Structure formats: C-alpha cells, structure tokens
CSV table of N, CA, C and O in Angstrom, one decimal:
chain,number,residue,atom,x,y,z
A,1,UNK,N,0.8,-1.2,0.0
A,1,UNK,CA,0.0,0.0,0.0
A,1,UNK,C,0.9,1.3,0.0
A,1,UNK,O,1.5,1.5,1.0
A,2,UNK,N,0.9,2.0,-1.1
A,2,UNK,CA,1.8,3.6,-1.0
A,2,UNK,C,0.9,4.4,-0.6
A,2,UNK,O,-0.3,4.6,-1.0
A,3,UNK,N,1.7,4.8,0.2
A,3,UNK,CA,0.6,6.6,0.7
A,3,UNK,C,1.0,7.7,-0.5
A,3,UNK,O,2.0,8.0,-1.1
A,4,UNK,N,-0.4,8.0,-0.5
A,4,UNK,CA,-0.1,9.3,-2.0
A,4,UNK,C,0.5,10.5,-0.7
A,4,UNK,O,0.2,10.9,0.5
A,5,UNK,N,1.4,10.8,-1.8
A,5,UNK,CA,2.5,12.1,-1.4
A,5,UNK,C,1.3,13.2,-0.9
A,5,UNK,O,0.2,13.1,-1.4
A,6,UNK,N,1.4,14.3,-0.1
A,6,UNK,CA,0.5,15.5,-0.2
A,6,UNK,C,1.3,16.6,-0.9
A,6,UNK,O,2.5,16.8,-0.8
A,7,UNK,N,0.2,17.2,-1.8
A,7,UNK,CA,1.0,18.3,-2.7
A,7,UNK,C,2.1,19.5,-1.0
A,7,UNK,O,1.8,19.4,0.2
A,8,UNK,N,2.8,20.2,-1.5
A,8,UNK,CA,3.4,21.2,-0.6
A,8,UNK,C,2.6,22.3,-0.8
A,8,UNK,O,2.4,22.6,-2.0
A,9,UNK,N,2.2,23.0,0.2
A,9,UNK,CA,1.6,24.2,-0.2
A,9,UNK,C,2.5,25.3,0.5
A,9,UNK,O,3.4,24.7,1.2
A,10,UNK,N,2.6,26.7,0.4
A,10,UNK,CA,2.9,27.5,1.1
A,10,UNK,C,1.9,28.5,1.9
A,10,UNK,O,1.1,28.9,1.1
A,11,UNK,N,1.7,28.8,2.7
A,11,UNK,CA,0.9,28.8,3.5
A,11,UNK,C,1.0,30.3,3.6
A,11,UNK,O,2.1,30.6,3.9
A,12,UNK,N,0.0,32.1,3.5
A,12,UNK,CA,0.1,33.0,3.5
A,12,UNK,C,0.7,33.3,5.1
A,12,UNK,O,1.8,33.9,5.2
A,13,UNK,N,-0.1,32.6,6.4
A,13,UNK,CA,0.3,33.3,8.2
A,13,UNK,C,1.7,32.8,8.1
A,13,UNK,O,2.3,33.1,9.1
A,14,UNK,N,2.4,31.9,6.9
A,14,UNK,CA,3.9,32.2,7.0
A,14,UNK,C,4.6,33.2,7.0
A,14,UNK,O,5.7,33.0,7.5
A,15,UNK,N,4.5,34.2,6.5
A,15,UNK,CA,5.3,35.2,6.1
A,15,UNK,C,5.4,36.0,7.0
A,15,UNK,O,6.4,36.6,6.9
A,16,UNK,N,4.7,36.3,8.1
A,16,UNK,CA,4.8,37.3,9.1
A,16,UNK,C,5.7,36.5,10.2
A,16,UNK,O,6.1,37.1,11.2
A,17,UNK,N,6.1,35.2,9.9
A,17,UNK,CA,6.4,34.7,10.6
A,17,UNK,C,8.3,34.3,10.9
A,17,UNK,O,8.8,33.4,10.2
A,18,UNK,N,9.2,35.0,11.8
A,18,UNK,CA,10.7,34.9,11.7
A,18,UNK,C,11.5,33.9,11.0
A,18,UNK,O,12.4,33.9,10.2
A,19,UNK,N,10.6,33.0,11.8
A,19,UNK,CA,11.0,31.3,11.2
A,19,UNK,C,11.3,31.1,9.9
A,19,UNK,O,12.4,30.7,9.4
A,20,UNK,N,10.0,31.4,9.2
A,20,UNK,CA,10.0,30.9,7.9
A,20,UNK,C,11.1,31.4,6.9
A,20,UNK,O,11.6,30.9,5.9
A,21,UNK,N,11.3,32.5,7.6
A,21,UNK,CA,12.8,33.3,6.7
A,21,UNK,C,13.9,32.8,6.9
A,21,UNK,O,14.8,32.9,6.0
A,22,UNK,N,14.1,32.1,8.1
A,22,UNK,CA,15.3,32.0,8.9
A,22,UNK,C,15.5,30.2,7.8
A,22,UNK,O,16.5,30.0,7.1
A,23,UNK,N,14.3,29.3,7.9
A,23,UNK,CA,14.4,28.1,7.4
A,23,UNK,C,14.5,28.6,6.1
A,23,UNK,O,15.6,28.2,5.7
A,24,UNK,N,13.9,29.4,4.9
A,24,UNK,CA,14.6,29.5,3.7
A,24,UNK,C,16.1,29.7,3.7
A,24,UNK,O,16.9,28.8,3.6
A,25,UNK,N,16.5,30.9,3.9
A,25,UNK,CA,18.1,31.0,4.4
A,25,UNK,C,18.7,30.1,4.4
A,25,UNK,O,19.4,29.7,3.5
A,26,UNK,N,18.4,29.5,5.6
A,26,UNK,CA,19.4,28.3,5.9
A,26,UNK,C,19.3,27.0,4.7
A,26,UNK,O,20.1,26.1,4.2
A,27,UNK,N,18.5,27.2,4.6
A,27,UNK,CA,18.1,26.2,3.7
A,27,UNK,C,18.5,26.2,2.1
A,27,UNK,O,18.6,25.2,1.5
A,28,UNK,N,18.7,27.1,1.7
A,28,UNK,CA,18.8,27.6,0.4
A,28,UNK,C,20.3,27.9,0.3
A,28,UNK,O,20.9,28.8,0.8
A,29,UNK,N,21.1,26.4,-1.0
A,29,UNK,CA,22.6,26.5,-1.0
A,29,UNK,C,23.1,26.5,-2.5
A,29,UNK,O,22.3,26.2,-3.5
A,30,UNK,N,24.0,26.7,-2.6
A,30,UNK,CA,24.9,27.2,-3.9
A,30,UNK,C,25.0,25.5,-4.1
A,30,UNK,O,24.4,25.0,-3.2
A,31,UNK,N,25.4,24.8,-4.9
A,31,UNK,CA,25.5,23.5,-5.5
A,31,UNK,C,26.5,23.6,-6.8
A,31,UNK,O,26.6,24.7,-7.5
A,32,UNK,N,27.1,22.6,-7.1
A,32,UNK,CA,27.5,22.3,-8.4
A,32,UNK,C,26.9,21.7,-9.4
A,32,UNK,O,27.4,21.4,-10.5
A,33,UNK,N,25.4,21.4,-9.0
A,33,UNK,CA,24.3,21.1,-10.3
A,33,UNK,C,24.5,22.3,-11.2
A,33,UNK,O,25.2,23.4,-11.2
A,34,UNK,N,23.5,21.7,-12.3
A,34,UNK,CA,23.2,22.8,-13.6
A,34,UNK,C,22.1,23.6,-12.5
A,34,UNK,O,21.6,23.2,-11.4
A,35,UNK,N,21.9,24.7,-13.2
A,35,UNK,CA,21.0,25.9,-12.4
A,35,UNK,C,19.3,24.9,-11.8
A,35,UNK,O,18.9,24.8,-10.6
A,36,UNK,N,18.9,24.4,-12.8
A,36,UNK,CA,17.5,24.1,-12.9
A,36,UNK,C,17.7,22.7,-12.0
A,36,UNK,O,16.6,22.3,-11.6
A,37,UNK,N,18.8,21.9,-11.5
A,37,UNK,CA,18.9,21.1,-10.8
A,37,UNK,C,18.8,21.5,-9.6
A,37,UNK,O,17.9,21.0,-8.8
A,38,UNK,N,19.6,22.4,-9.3
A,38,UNK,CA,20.2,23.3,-8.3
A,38,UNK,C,18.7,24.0,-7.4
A,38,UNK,O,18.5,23.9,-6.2
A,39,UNK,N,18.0,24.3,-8.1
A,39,UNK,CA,16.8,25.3,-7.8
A,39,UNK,C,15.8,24.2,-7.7
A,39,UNK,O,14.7,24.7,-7.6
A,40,UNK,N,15.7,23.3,-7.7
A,40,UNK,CA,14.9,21.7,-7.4
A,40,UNK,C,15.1,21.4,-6.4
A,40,UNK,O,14.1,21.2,-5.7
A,41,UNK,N,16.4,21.1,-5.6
A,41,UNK,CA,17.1,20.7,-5.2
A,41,UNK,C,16.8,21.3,-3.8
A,41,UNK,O,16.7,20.7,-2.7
A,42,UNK,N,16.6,22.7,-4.0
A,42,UNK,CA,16.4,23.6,-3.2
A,42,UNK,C,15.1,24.1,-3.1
A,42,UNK,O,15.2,25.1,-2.3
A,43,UNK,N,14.2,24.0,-3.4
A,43,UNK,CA,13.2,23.6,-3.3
A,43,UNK,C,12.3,22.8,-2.8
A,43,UNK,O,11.2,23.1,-2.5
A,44,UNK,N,13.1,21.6,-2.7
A,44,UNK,CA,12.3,20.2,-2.2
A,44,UNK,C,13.0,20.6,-0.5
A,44,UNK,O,12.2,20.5,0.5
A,45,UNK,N,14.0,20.8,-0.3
A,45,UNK,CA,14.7,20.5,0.6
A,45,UNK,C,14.0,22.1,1.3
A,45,UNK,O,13.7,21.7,2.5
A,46,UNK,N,13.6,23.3,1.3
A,46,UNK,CA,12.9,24.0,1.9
A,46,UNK,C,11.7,23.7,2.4
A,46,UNK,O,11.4,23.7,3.6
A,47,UNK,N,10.8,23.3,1.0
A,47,UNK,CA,9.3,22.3,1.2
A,47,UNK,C,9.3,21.4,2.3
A,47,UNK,O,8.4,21.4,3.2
A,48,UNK,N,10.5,20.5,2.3
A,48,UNK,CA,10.5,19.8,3.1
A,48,UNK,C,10.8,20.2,5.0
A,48,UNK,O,10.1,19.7,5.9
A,49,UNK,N,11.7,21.0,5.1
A,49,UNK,CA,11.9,21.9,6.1
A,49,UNK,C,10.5,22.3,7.0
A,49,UNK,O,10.0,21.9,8.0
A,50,UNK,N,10.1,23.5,5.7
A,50,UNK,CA,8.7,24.4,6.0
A,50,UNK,C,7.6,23.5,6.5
A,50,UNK,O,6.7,24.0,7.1
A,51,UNK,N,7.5,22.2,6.1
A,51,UNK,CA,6.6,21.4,6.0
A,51,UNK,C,6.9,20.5,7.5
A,51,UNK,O,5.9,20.2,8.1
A,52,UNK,N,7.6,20.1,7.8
A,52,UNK,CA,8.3,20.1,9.5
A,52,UNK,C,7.7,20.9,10.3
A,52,UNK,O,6.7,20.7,11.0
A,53,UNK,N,8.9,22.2,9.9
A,53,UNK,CA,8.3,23.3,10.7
A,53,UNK,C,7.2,23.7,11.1
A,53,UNK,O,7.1,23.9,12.3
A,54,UNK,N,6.1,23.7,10.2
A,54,UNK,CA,4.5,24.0,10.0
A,54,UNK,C,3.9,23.0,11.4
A,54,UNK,O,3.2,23.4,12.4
A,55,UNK,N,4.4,21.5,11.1
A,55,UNK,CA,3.4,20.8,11.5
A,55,UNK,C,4.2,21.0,13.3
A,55,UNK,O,3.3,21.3,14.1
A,56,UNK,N,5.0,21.1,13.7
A,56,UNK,CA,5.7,21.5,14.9
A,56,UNK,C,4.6,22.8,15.5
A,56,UNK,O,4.1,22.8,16.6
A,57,UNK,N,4.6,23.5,14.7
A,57,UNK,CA,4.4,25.1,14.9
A,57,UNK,C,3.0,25.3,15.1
A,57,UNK,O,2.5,25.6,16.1
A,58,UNK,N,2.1,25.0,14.0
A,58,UNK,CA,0.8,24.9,13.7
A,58,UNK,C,-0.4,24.0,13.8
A,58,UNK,O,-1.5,24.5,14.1
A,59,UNK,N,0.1,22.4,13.6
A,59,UNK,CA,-0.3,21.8,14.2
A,59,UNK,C,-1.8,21.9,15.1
A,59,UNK,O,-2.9,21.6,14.7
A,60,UNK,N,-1.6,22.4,16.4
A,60,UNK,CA,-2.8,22.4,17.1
A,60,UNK,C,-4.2,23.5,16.2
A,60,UNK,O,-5.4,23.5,16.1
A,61,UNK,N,-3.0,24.3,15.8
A,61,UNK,CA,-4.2,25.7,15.0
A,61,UNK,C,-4.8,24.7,14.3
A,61,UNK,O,-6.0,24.7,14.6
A,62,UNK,N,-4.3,23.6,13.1
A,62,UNK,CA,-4.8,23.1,11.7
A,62,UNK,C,-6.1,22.1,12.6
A,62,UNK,O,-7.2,22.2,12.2
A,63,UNK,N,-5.8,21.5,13.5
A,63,UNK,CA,-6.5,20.8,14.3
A,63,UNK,C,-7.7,21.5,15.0
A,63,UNK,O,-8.9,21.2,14.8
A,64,UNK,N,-7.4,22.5,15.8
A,64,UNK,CA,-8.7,23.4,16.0
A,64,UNK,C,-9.8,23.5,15.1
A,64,UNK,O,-11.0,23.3,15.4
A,65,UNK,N,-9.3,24.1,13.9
A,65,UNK,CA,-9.8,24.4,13.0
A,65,UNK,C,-10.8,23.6,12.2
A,65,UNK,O,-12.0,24.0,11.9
A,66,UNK,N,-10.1,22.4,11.8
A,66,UNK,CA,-10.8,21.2,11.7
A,66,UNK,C,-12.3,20.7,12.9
A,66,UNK,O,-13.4,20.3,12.6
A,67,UNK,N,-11.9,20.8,14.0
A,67,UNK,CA,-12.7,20.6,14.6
A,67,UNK,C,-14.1,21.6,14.8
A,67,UNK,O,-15.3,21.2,15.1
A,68,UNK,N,-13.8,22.9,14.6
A,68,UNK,CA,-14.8,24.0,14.1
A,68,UNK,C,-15.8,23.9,13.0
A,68,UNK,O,-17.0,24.0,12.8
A,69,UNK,N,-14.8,23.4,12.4
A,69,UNK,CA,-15.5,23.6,10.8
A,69,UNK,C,-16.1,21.7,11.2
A,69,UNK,O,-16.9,21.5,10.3
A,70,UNK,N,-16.1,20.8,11.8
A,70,UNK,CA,-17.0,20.0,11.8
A,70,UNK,C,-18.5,20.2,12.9
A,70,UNK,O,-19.6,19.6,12.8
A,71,UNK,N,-17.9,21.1,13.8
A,71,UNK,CA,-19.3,21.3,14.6
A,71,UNK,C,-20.4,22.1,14.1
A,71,UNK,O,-21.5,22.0,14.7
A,72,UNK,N,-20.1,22.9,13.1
A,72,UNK,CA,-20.9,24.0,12.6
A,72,UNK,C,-22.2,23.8,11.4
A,72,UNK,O,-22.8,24.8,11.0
C-alpha cells in the first residue's frame, strides 16, 4: 500500500512569521548542479523543512480548526 504524497503548499500566516525566513536562508545553498537542478534541489529541501516546521508550529491551530468547521 503507497501513501499518495500531499501536494506542498505555502501557507500565507507564514510570512509574518521569523522562522519561515530564517528556514529558507538556511536552507537555500549554492551546489555544483546545472542551475535548474540546483533550484529543485532547493526547493524540495525547503518544502521539506517548511513542511516540519509548519506541523511542529501549527499543528494544534490546523486541528482546531478542523474541529470548528466540523461542529458547525
């Protein structure tokens, strides 16, 4: 049985948020790929970060939320 992947989204209440800048930065490195490898590369590996981060950070909010929008 494969679990279907979830698309990555970027999430707007990120931006106000220190973290999310601090995890691009860090995240985001020079390589000896071709450009379009390089920027893949770095991409997935941010996604992947942000997508950490998020569920650490947010978590209970996404879960609230859910629970709202079922009692209503």
């Amino acid at each position: 049985n494969k679990r279907k992947r979830s698309r990555f989204r970027f999430e707007n209440m990120w931006i106000g948020e220190p973290e999310c800048r601090e995890i691009i930065t860090s995240n985001w490195r020079s390589t000896n790929q071709s450009a379009l490898l390089s920027i893949i590369s770095n991409i997935e590996l941010c996604c992947s970060n942000l997508a950490s981060w998020n569920q650490s950070k947010f978590s209970s909010l996404a879960k609230d939320s859910k629970e709202i929008h079922t009692h209503q």
